[in-house]
mmCIF file of C-alpha atoms in Angstrom:
data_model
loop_
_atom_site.group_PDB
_atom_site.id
_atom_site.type_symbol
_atom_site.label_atom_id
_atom_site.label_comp_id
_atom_site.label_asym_id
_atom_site.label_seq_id
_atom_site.Cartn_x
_atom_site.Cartn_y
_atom_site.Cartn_z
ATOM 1 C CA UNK A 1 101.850 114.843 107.242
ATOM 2 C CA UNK A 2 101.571 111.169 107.968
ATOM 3 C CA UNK A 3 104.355 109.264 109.555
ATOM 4 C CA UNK A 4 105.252 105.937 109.398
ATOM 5 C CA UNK A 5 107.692 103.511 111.485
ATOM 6 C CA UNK A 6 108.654 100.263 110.643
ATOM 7 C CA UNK A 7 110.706 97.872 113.700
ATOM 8 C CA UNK A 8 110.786 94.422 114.606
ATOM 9 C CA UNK A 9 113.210 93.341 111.753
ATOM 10 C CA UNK A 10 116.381 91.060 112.512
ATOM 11 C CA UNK A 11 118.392 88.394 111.962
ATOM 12 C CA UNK A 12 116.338 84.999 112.593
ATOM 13 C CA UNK A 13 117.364 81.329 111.404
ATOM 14 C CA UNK A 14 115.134 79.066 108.700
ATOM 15 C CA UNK A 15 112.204 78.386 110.293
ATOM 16 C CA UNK A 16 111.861 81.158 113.101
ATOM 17 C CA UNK A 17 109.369 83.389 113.589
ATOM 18 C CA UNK A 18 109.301 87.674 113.760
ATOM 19 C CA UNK A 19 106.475 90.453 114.365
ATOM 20 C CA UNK A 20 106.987 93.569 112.847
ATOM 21 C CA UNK A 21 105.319 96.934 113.534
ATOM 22 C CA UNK A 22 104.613 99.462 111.456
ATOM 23 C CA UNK A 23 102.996 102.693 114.254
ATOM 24 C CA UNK A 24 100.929 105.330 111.981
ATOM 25 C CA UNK A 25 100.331 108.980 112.656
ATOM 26 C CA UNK A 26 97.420 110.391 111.300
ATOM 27 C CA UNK A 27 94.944 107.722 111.987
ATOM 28 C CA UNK A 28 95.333 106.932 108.077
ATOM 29 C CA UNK A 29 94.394 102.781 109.022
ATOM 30 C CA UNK A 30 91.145 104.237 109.659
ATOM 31 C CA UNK A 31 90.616 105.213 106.588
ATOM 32 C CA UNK A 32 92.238 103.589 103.661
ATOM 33 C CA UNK A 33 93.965 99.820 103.056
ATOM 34 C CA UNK A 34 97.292 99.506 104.896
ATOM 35 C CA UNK A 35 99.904 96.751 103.124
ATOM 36 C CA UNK A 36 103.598 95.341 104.002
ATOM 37 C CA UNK A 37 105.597 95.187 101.136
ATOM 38 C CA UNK A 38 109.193 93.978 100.658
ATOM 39 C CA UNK A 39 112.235 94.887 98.956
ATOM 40 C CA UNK A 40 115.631 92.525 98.173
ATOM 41 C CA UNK A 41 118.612 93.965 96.802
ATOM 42 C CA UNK A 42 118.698 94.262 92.860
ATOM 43 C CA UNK A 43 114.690 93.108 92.650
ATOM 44 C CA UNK A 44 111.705 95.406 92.366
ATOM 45 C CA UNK A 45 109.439 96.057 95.308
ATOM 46 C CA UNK A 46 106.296 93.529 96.112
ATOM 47 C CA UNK A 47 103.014 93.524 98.028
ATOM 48 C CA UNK A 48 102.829 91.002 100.758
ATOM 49 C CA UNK A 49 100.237 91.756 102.667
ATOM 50 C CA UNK A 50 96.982 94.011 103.137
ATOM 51 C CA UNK A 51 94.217 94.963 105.529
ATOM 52 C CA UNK A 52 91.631 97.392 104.547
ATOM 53 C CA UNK A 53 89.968 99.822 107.085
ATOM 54 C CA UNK A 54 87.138 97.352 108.015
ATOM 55 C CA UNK A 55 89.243 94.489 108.544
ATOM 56 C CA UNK A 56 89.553 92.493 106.252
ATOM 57 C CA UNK A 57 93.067 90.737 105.414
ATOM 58 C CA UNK A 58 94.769 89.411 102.551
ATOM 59 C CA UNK A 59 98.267 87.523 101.901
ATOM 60 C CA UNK A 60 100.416 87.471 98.713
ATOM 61 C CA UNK A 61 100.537 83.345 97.842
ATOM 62 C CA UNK A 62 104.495 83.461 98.233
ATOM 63 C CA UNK A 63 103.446 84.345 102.137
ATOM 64 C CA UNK A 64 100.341 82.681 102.511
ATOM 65 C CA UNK A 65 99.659 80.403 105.635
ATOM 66 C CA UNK A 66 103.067 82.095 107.028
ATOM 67 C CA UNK A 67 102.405 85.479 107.556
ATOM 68 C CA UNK A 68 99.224 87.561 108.932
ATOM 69 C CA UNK A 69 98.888 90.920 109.038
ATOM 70 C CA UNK A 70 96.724 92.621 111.811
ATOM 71 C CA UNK A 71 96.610 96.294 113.420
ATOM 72 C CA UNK A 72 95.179 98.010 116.993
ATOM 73 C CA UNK A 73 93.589 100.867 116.219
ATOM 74 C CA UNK A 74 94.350 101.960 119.573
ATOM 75 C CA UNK A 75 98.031 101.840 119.686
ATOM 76 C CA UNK A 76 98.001 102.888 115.874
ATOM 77 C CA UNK A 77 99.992 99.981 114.535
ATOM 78 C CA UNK A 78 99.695 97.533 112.238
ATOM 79 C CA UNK A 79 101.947 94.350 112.485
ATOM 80 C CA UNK A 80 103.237 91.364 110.344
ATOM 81 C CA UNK A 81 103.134 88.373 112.141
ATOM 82 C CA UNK A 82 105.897 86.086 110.235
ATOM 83 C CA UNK A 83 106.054 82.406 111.024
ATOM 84 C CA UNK A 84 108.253 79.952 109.196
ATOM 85 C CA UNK A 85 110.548 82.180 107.858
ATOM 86 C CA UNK A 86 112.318 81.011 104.792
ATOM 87 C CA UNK A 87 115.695 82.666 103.510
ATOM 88 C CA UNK A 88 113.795 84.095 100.381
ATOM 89 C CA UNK A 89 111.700 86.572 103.262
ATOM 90 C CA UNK A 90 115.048 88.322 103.300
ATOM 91 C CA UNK A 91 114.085 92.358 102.482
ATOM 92 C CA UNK A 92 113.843 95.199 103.843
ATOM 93 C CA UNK A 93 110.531 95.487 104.924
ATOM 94 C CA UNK A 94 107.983 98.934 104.537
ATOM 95 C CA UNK A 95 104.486 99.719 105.582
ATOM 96 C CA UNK A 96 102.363 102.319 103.239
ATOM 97 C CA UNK A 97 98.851 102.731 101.975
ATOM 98 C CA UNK A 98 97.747 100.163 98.923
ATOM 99 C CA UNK A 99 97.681 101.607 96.705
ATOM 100 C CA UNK A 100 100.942 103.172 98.295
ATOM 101 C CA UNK A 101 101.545 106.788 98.472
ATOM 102 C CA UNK A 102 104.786 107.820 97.724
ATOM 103 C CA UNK A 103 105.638 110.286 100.201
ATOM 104 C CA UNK A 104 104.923 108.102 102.869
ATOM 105 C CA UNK A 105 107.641 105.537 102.548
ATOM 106 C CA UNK A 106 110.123 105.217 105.658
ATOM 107 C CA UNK A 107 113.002 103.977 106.388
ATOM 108 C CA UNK A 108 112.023 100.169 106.979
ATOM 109 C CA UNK A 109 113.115 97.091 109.011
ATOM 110 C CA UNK A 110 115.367 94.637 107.960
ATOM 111 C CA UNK A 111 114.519 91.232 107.819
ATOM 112 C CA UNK A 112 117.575 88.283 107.374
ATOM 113 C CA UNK A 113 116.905 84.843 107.207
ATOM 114 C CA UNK A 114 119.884 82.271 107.298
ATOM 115 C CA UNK A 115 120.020 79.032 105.985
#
């Protein structure tokens, strides 16, 4: 069964920067597209960011020039590198497959951005 573990969440002011890491089990990166996705309160879940098993990237335009997503294959973990954080980043934040899988969801990291 593949495992996944989001950290590097926190509380960060307008403007500040987080990485988060998302470590794998399974060696699934190697294999198929890995994305960050998001989740507020009360709103439905969105894609921010993908890289596929050969390397290439890709950033939702709501993110884009802000965040980049990259992984080493030999730690196993993918990160989100978030610069220029804005308080509409605030989520919880999840790593999973894309398309996702749903039995790999964890629990995520929380990300909160004050004004």
């Amino acid at each position: 069964q593949v495992r996944l573990v989001e950290s590097g969440g926190g509380l960060v002011q307008a403007g500040g920067s987080l990485r988060l890491s998302c470590t794998a089990s399974g060696w699934i990166f190697r294999i198929y597209t890995m994305g960050w996705y998001r989740q507020a309160p009360g709103k439905q879940r969105e894609l921010v960011a993908t890289i596929t098993s050969g390397g290439s990237t890709n950033v939702a335009d709501s993110v884009k020039g802000r965040f980049t997503i990259s992984r080493d294959t030999a730690k196993n973990t993918v990160y989100l590198q978030m610069n220029s954080l804005k308080p509409e980043d605030t989520a919880v934040y999840y790593c999973n497959t894309n398309p996702e899988k749903s039995t790999y969801w964890g629990q995520g990291t929380q990300v909160t951005v004050s004004s």
